[in-house]
Amino acid sequence: MRTGTTPLALGITGIWVVVWLVTQRIATPPLSTTPTLAFAFGACLLAVLGYGSVLRGRRSWGGTSTSARLDGELTESVLAAGRTLPYLRGGLTPDTASQVAELLLPLAGATGVALSDSDRVLGTAGVVPASPPVVDLGRFQRSPVVHDRVTGGAVHAVSVPLQVRSRTAGSMTVFHQGAARPSVERIEGLARLVSLHLELAELTQEAQLASDARLDALRAQINPHFLFNTLNTIASKSRTAPDEARHLLQRLADFFRYSIRQDGQLAEFANEYFFVRTYLALEQARYEERLDVNFDIDPQVLSVKIPVLMLQPLVENAVKHGIAPKTGGGRLTLKARVDSLGGAVRLSVRDDGVGMSEEVLQRLVNRNFDVRPTGGVGLANISERLEHLYGERYRLDIRSSAGKGTRIDLQVPLR
């Protein structure tokens, strides 16, 4: 590493450490992954811009001297833009482009700002020519001089491409009139910051799509054997206990209605609790006295939001892989508590079934979920969704002993 870059590398490392301490340890509750990354990237961008300015010293462009005062103004501008650009979380659209252009106008020190995608202007702010000059989106460019039809004055334009993951997503064009010209450094810095927010928006959207796909996969993985066995139970009871059979049929309809129609990634615990009780009522009708269920639920948990379809797969694993194979059956216990001091929800699913071997347990603990028959697919799906929703701010602990049962403890932040 060259000596000139050593302080910069150390500084960036220090920034990440400080950001992690502030957002994950000091902040209560800890910030989620997206704002943490945005804050860290913004701080690193400031460090890189400031370090480059120190190395270059004084410069001049168009007869205007740039000094430490300009560097201070640039830093202030980038900080202000970093606080306001969450408008771009949905990507660059005509609505968001107009709002962002309004915010960038005073920061760029120009008379007009235009944001474009690959083929058209999406939003403008300030004084912009009726027909903005066509620019090459792939490179930095100063356009030819155009004349404003209202004032007749000369209008200069500086266009900077918006780069998102090695591709050009659009451009930011800054217009200025008269002899005073805005800082090119400031324009480039703001364009890089807009590009960063666009990239974060794309990553967030991709992560959301992946999480939605995992949720859809979980809905599709509802065991068909469970449906067939439940229908057989209902058919059997329709002859001996028609009222109970009718009640079970209604429960089965409620079960599938909830699993299919539930929207979003989060749901109130009360809804998930109802879903789990519906599932267990159907299983108890099948296993009868072989399945004993105990609920230990803190009423404070009922209004708290947890990941949707998170409890039922854990309960199903306990019934299918723990209690069902055990001669004489066993007991399943569902426990839920709110840890107000720690800002978390604690959930526990415990059974006294057949348990699992030490080898299988270690593979699950090491997040190797490709094991059978222990519900590894469901656990993998749950683990991936938790990581998307909470980053490292969740806990999924698995404890088991062969012949003694299994316990899964889940802790997620309060929202």
Coordinates of C-alpha atoms in Angstrom, one line a residue:
M1 CA 0.0 0.0 0.0
R2 CA 1.3 3.4 -0.9
T3 CA 2.1 5.7 2.0
G4 CA -0.2 8.4 0.6
T5 CA -3.3 6.1 0.8
T6 CA -2.5 4.6 4.2
P7 CA -4.2 7.4 6.2
L8 CA -7.3 7.2 4.0
A9 CA -7.6 3.4 4.4
L10 CA -7.2 3.7 8.2
G11 CA -9.8 6.5 8.2
I12 CA -12.4 4.5 6.2
T13 CA -11.8 1.5 8.6
G14 CA -12.4 3.8 11.5
I15 CA -15.6 5.2 10.0
W16 CA -17.1 1.7 9.6
V17 CA -16.2 0.8 13.2
V18 CA -17.8 4.0 14.5
V19 CA -20.9 3.6 12.4
W20 CA -21.3 0.0 13.6
L21 CA -21.0 1.0 17.2
V22 CA -23.4 3.9 16.9
T23 CA -26.1 2.2 14.9
Q24 CA -25.9 -1.3 16.3
R25 CA -24.7 -0.9 19.9
I26 CA -25.6 2.6 21.1
A27 CA -28.9 3.2 19.1
T28 CA -32.0 1.7 20.7
P29 CA -33.4 -0.1 18.9
P30 CA -30.5 -0.8 16.5
L31 CA -30.9 0.5 13.0
S32 CA -31.7 -1.8 10.1
T33 CA -29.2 -2.7 7.4
T34 CA -30.3 -0.2 4.7
P35 CA -29.9 3.0 6.7
T36 CA -26.8 1.7 8.4
L37 CA -25.1 1.1 5.0
A38 CA -26.4 4.4 3.6
F39 CA -24.9 6.3 6.5
A40 CA -21.6 4.5 6.3
F41 CA -21.3 5.0 2.5
G42 CA -22.1 8.7 2.9
A43 CA -19.5 9.1 5.5
C44 CA -16.9 7.3 3.4
L45 CA -17.7 9.4 0.4
L46 CA -17.1 12.5 2.5
A47 CA -13.8 11.1 3.6
V48 CA -12.7 10.3 0.0
L49 CA -13.7 13.8 -1.2
G50 CA -12.1 15.6 1.7
Y51 CA -8.9 13.5 1.4
G52 CA -8.6 14.2 -2.4
S53 CA -9.1 18.0 -1.7
V54 CA -6.3 18.0 0.8
L55 CA -3.9 16.3 -1.6
R56 CA -4.7 18.6 -4.5
G57 CA -4.5 21.8 -2.5
R58 CA -5.8 25.1 -4.1
R59 CA -7.3 24.9 -7.6
S60 CA -8.9 27.3 -10.0
W61 CA -11.6 26.8 -12.6
G62 CA -13.0 29.6 -14.7
G63 CA -11.0 32.2 -12.7
T64 CA -12.7 31.3 -9.4
S65 CA -10.3 30.2 -6.6
T66 CA -11.3 27.0 -4.6
S67 CA -9.9 26.8 -1.1
A68 CA -10.7 25.3 2.3
R69 CA -13.9 27.3 2.3
L70 CA -15.1 25.5 -0.9
D71 CA -14.2 22.2 0.6
G72 CA -16.3 23.0 3.7
E73 CA -19.2 24.1 1.5
L74 CA -18.9 20.9 -0.5
T75 CA -18.9 18.8 2.6
E76 CA -22.0 20.6 4.0
S77 CA -23.8 20.1 0.7
V78 CA -23.1 16.4 0.6
L79 CA -24.2 16.0 4.2
A80 CA -27.5 17.9 3.4
A81 CA -28.1 15.8 0.3
G82 CA -27.5 12.6 2.2
R83 CA -30.2 13.5 4.7
T84 CA -32.8 14.3 2.1
L85 CA -32.3 11.7 -0.7
P86 CA -34.4 8.9 0.9
Y87 CA -36.9 10.1 -1.8
L88 CA -35.0 7.8 -4.1
R89 CA -35.8 4.6 -2.2
G90 CA -38.3 3.8 -4.9
G91 CA -35.9 4.5 -7.8
L92 CA -35.7 7.3 -10.3
T93 CA -39.3 8.2 -11.4
P94 CA -40.9 11.5 -12.6
D95 CA -42.2 12.1 -9.1
T96 CA -39.0 11.4 -7.3
A97 CA -36.8 13.1 -9.9
S98 CA -38.7 16.4 -9.5
Q99 CA -38.4 16.2 -5.7
V100 CA -34.7 15.4 -5.8
A101 CA -34.0 18.1 -8.3
E102 CA -35.7 20.7 -6.0
L103 CA -33.4 19.5 -3.2
L104 CA -30.3 19.6 -5.3
L105 CA -30.9 23.0 -6.8
P106 CA -29.5 25.1 -3.8
L107 CA -26.9 22.5 -3.0
A108 CA -25.4 22.7 -6.5
G109 CA -25.3 26.5 -6.5
A110 CA -26.9 26.6 -9.9
T111 CA -29.9 28.2 -11.6
G112 CA -31.4 24.9 -12.8
V113 CA -31.2 21.1 -12.4
A114 CA -32.5 18.3 -14.6
L115 CA -32.5 14.6 -13.8
S116 CA -32.8 12.2 -16.8
D117 CA -32.9 8.5 -17.4
S118 CA -31.4 6.9 -20.5
D119 CA -33.7 8.7 -23.0
R120 CA -35.8 11.5 -21.4
V121 CA -35.8 14.2 -18.8
L122 CA -37.7 12.9 -15.7
G123 CA -37.7 16.0 -13.5
T124 CA -36.4 19.6 -13.3
A125 CA -36.1 22.4 -10.9
G126 CA -35.2 26.1 -11.3
V127 CA -34.6 27.8 -14.6
V128 CA -34.1 25.1 -17.3
P129 CA -34.1 25.7 -21.1
A130 CA -37.3 24.7 -22.9
S131 CA -35.3 22.1 -24.8
P132 CA -32.4 20.9 -22.6
P133 CA -29.3 19.9 -24.6
V134 CA -28.9 16.3 -25.5
V135 CA -25.9 14.9 -23.6
D136 CA -23.8 11.8 -23.8
L137 CA -24.9 9.8 -20.7
G138 CA -21.7 7.8 -20.6
R139 CA -19.2 10.6 -19.7
F140 CA -18.8 13.9 -18.0
Q141 CA -19.8 16.7 -20.5
R142 CA -20.1 20.5 -20.8
S143 CA -22.8 21.3 -23.3
P144 CA -22.6 24.0 -25.9
V145 CA -24.0 27.4 -24.9
V146 CA -27.7 27.7 -25.4
H147 CA -29.8 30.9 -25.0
D148 CA -32.8 31.3 -22.8
R149 CA -35.7 32.4 -24.9
V150 CA -37.1 34.5 -22.0
T151 CA -34.1 36.5 -20.8
G152 CA -31.9 36.0 -23.9
G153 CA -28.9 35.3 -21.7
A154 CA -26.4 32.5 -22.2
V155 CA -27.0 29.3 -20.4
H156 CA -24.2 26.9 -19.7
A157 CA -24.9 23.2 -18.8
V158 CA -22.7 20.6 -17.1
S159 CA -23.9 17.0 -17.2
V160 CA -22.6 14.1 -15.1
P161 CA -23.6 10.5 -15.6
L162 CA -25.4 8.6 -12.8
Q163 CA -23.6 5.2 -12.5
V164 CA -25.3 2.3 -10.9
R165 CA -23.3 -0.9 -10.6
S166 CA -21.1 -0.3 -13.7
R167 CA -24.0 0.9 -15.9
T168 CA -25.3 4.3 -16.7
A169 CA -28.8 4.8 -15.2
G170 CA -29.2 8.4 -16.3
S171 CA -27.6 11.8 -15.9
M172 CA -27.8 14.9 -13.7
T173 CA -27.5 18.2 -15.7
V174 CA -26.8 21.5 -13.9
F175 CA -27.5 24.8 -15.6
H176 CA -26.0 28.2 -14.8
Q177 CA -26.3 31.7 -16.2
G178 CA -23.8 34.5 -16.4
A179 CA -20.1 34.5 -15.4
A180 CA -20.6 32.7 -12.1
R181 CA -20.1 29.0 -12.4
P182 CA -20.8 26.3 -9.8
S183 CA -18.1 24.0 -8.5
V184 CA -17.5 21.0 -10.8
E185 CA -16.3 19.1 -7.7
R186 CA -19.7 19.8 -6.0
I187 CA -21.6 18.7 -9.0
E188 CA -19.6 15.5 -9.3
G189 CA -20.0 14.8 -5.6
L190 CA -23.7 15.3 -5.7
A191 CA -24.0 13.0 -8.8
R192 CA -22.0 10.3 -7.0
L193 CA -24.3 10.6 -4.0
V194 CA -27.4 10.3 -6.2
S195 CA -25.9 7.3 -7.9
L196 CA -25.2 5.7 -4.5
H197 CA -28.8 6.1 -3.4
L198 CA -30.0 4.7 -6.7
E199 CA -27.8 1.6 -6.2
L200 CA -29.0 1.2 -2.6
A201 CA -32.6 1.4 -3.9
E202 CA -32.0 -1.3 -6.4
L203 CA -30.4 -3.6 -3.8
T204 CA -33.3 -3.0 -1.4
Q205 CA -35.8 -3.8 -4.2
E206 CA -33.9 -7.0 -5.1
A207 CA -33.7 -8.1 -1.5
Q208 CA -37.5 -7.4 -1.1
L209 CA -38.3 -9.5 -4.2
A210 CA -36.1 -12.3 -3.0
S211 CA -37.8 -12.2 0.5
D212 CA -41.2 -12.2 -1.2
A213 CA -40.2 -15.2 -3.3
R214 CA -39.1 -17.1 -0.2
L215 CA -42.4 -16.3 1.5
D216 CA -44.3 -17.6 -1.6
A217 CA -42.2 -20.7 -1.5
L218 CA -43.0 -21.3 2.1
R219 CA -46.7 -21.0 1.3
A220 CA -46.3 -23.5 -1.5
Q221 CA -44.4 -25.9 0.8
I222 CA -47.5 -26.6 3.1
N223 CA -47.2 -30.3 3.3
P224 CA -49.8 -32.0 1.0
H225 CA -49.7 -35.0 3.4
F226 CA -51.1 -32.7 6.1
L227 CA -54.0 -31.8 3.8
F228 CA -54.8 -35.4 2.9
N229 CA -54.5 -36.6 6.5
T230 CA -56.8 -33.8 7.7
L231 CA -59.3 -34.6 5.0
N232 CA -59.2 -38.3 6.0
T233 CA -59.8 -37.3 9.6
I234 CA -62.7 -35.1 8.7
A235 CA -64.2 -37.9 6.5
S236 CA -63.9 -40.4 9.3
K237 CA -65.5 -38.1 11.9
S238 CA -68.3 -37.1 9.5
R239 CA -69.9 -40.6 10.2
T240 CA -69.3 -40.6 14.0
A241 CA -69.2 -36.9 14.9
P242 CA -70.7 -34.8 12.1
D243 CA -70.7 -31.6 14.2
E244 CA -67.0 -32.0 14.9
A245 CA -66.3 -32.8 11.3
R246 CA -68.1 -29.6 10.2
H247 CA -66.1 -27.6 12.7
L248 CA -62.8 -29.1 11.5
L249 CA -63.7 -28.3 7.9
Q250 CA -64.2 -24.7 8.9
R251 CA -60.8 -24.7 10.7
L252 CA -59.2 -26.1 7.6
A253 CA -60.7 -23.4 5.4
D254 CA -59.4 -20.8 7.9
F255 CA -56.0 -22.3 7.8
F256 CA -55.6 -22.1 4.0
R257 CA -57.3 -18.7 3.8
Y258 CA -54.8 -17.2 6.1
S259 CA -51.7 -18.8 4.5
I260 CA -52.8 -17.6 1.0
R261 CA -54.2 -14.2 1.7
Q262 CA -51.7 -12.8 4.2
D263 CA -49.8 -9.9 2.6
G264 CA -46.5 -8.3 3.6
Q265 CA -43.6 -9.6 5.6
L266 CA -44.9 -8.8 9.1
A267 CA -48.1 -9.6 10.9
E268 CA -49.4 -9.2 14.5
F269 CA -48.6 -12.0 16.8
A270 CA -52.3 -12.4 17.5
N271 CA -52.9 -13.4 13.9
E272 CA -50.0 -15.8 13.8
Y273 CA -51.1 -17.2 17.1
F274 CA -54.6 -17.9 15.7
F275 CA -53.0 -19.5 12.7
V276 CA -50.9 -21.8 14.8
R277 CA -53.8 -22.7 17.1
T278 CA -55.9 -23.6 14.0
Y279 CA -53.1 -25.9 12.7
L280 CA -52.7 -27.6 16.1
A281 CA -56.5 -28.1 16.4
L282 CA -56.5 -30.0 13.1
E283 CA -53.5 -32.1 14.2
Q284 CA -55.0 -32.8 17.6
A285 CA -58.1 -34.1 15.8
R286 CA -55.8 -36.6 14.0
Y287 CA -53.5 -37.6 16.9
E288 CA -56.0 -37.2 19.7
E289 CA -54.5 -38.0 23.1
R290 CA -51.0 -38.5 21.5
L291 CA -50.6 -34.8 21.0
D292 CA -50.7 -32.6 24.1
V293 CA -50.4 -28.8 23.6
N294 CA -49.5 -26.1 26.1
F295 CA -49.6 -22.4 25.4
D296 CA -47.7 -19.9 27.6
I297 CA -48.4 -16.5 26.0
D298 CA -47.8 -13.1 27.5
P299 CA -50.8 -10.9 26.6
Q300 CA -48.3 -8.0 25.7
V301 CA -47.1 -10.1 22.7
L302 CA -50.5 -10.1 21.0
S303 CA -50.1 -6.7 19.4
V304 CA -46.5 -7.0 18.5
K305 CA -45.6 -7.6 14.8
I306 CA -43.4 -10.7 13.9
P307 CA -42.5 -12.2 10.6
V308 CA -45.5 -13.7 8.9
L309 CA -45.7 -17.6 8.7
M310 CA -42.7 -17.9 11.0
L311 CA -44.2 -19.8 14.0
Q312 CA -46.2 -22.4 12.1
P313 CA -43.3 -24.1 10.3
L314 CA -41.5 -24.4 13.7
V315 CA -44.6 -25.9 15.3
E316 CA -45.1 -28.3 12.4
N317 CA -41.5 -29.5 12.6
A318 CA -42.1 -30.2 16.3
V319 CA -45.2 -32.2 15.6
K320 CA -44.0 -34.0 12.5
H321 CA -40.4 -34.8 13.4
G322 CA -40.5 -34.8 17.2
I323 CA -43.8 -36.0 18.6
A324 CA -45.3 -38.1 15.7
P325 CA -42.5 -40.6 15.6
K326 CA -42.5 -41.1 19.4
T327 CA -44.4 -44.1 20.8
G328 CA -47.2 -42.7 22.9
G329 CA -46.8 -39.2 21.5
G330 CA -45.8 -36.2 23.6
R331 CA -46.2 -32.5 24.6
L332 CA -45.6 -29.4 22.6
T333 CA -45.2 -26.0 24.4
L334 CA -45.3 -22.6 22.7
K335 CA -44.0 -19.7 24.8
A336 CA -43.9 -16.0 23.9
R337 CA -42.6 -13.1 25.9
V338 CA -41.9 -9.4 25.4
D339 CA -38.5 -8.2 26.6
S340 CA -39.1 -4.5 27.0
L341 CA -35.7 -3.8 28.4
G342 CA -33.9 -5.6 25.6
G343 CA -36.3 -4.4 22.9
A344 CA -37.1 -7.8 21.6
V345 CA -39.7 -10.5 21.3
R346 CA -38.7 -14.0 22.6
L347 CA -40.5 -17.1 21.2
S348 CA -39.9 -20.7 22.1
V349 CA -41.2 -23.9 20.6
R350 CA -40.4 -27.0 22.7
D351 CA -41.3 -30.7 22.4
D352 CA -40.4 -33.8 24.3
G353 CA -40.3 -36.0 21.3
V354 CA -37.6 -38.2 19.8
G355 CA -35.1 -35.3 19.4
M356 CA -32.1 -35.6 17.1
S357 CA -28.5 -36.9 17.1
E358 CA -25.6 -34.7 18.0
E359 CA -24.3 -34.9 14.4
V360 CA -27.6 -33.6 12.9
L361 CA -27.9 -30.9 15.6
Q362 CA -24.4 -29.6 14.8
R363 CA -25.2 -29.4 11.1
L364 CA -28.3 -27.3 11.9
V365 CA -26.5 -25.1 14.4
N366 CA -23.9 -24.5 11.6
R367 CA -26.7 -23.4 9.3
N368 CA -26.3 -26.5 7.2
F369 CA -30.1 -27.1 6.7
D370 CA -29.8 -29.8 4.0
V371 CA -30.7 -32.5 6.5
R372 CA -33.6 -35.0 6.6
P373 CA -35.9 -35.6 8.3
T374 CA -35.7 -32.6 10.6
G375 CA -37.5 -29.8 8.7
G376 CA -34.2 -28.4 7.3
V377 CA -36.0 -26.8 4.3
G378 CA -38.3 -24.8 6.6
L379 CA -35.5 -23.8 8.9
A380 CA -33.4 -22.6 5.9
N381 CA -36.3 -20.5 4.6
I382 CA -36.9 -19.0 8.1
S383 CA -33.2 -18.2 8.6
E384 CA -32.9 -16.5 5.2
R385 CA -36.0 -14.4 5.8
L386 CA -34.8 -13.4 9.3
E387 CA -31.5 -12.3 7.9
H388 CA -33.2 -10.2 5.2
L389 CA -35.6 -8.5 7.7
Y390 CA -33.2 -8.0 10.7
G391 CA -29.6 -8.5 9.4
E392 CA -27.6 -9.7 12.5
R393 CA -30.2 -8.5 15.0
Y394 CA -32.0 -11.8 15.5
R395 CA -31.2 -15.1 17.2
L396 CA -32.2 -18.6 16.2
D397 CA -31.0 -21.2 18.7
I398 CA -31.6 -24.9 18.4
R399 CA -31.1 -27.4 21.2
S400 CA -31.9 -31.1 21.1
S401 CA -31.1 -34.4 22.7
A402 CA -31.8 -37.8 21.2
G403 CA -34.8 -39.3 23.0
K404 CA -35.5 -36.1 25.1
G405 CA -36.9 -33.6 22.6
T406 CA -36.0 -30.4 20.8
R407 CA -36.2 -26.7 21.7
I408 CA -36.0 -23.8 19.3
D409 CA -35.7 -20.3 20.7
L410 CA -36.2 -17.3 18.4
Q411 CA -35.6 -13.6 19.3
V412 CA -36.4 -10.7 17.0
P413 CA -36.4 -7.0 17.6
L414 CA -39.5 -5.1 18.5
R415 CA -40.9 -3.0 15.7

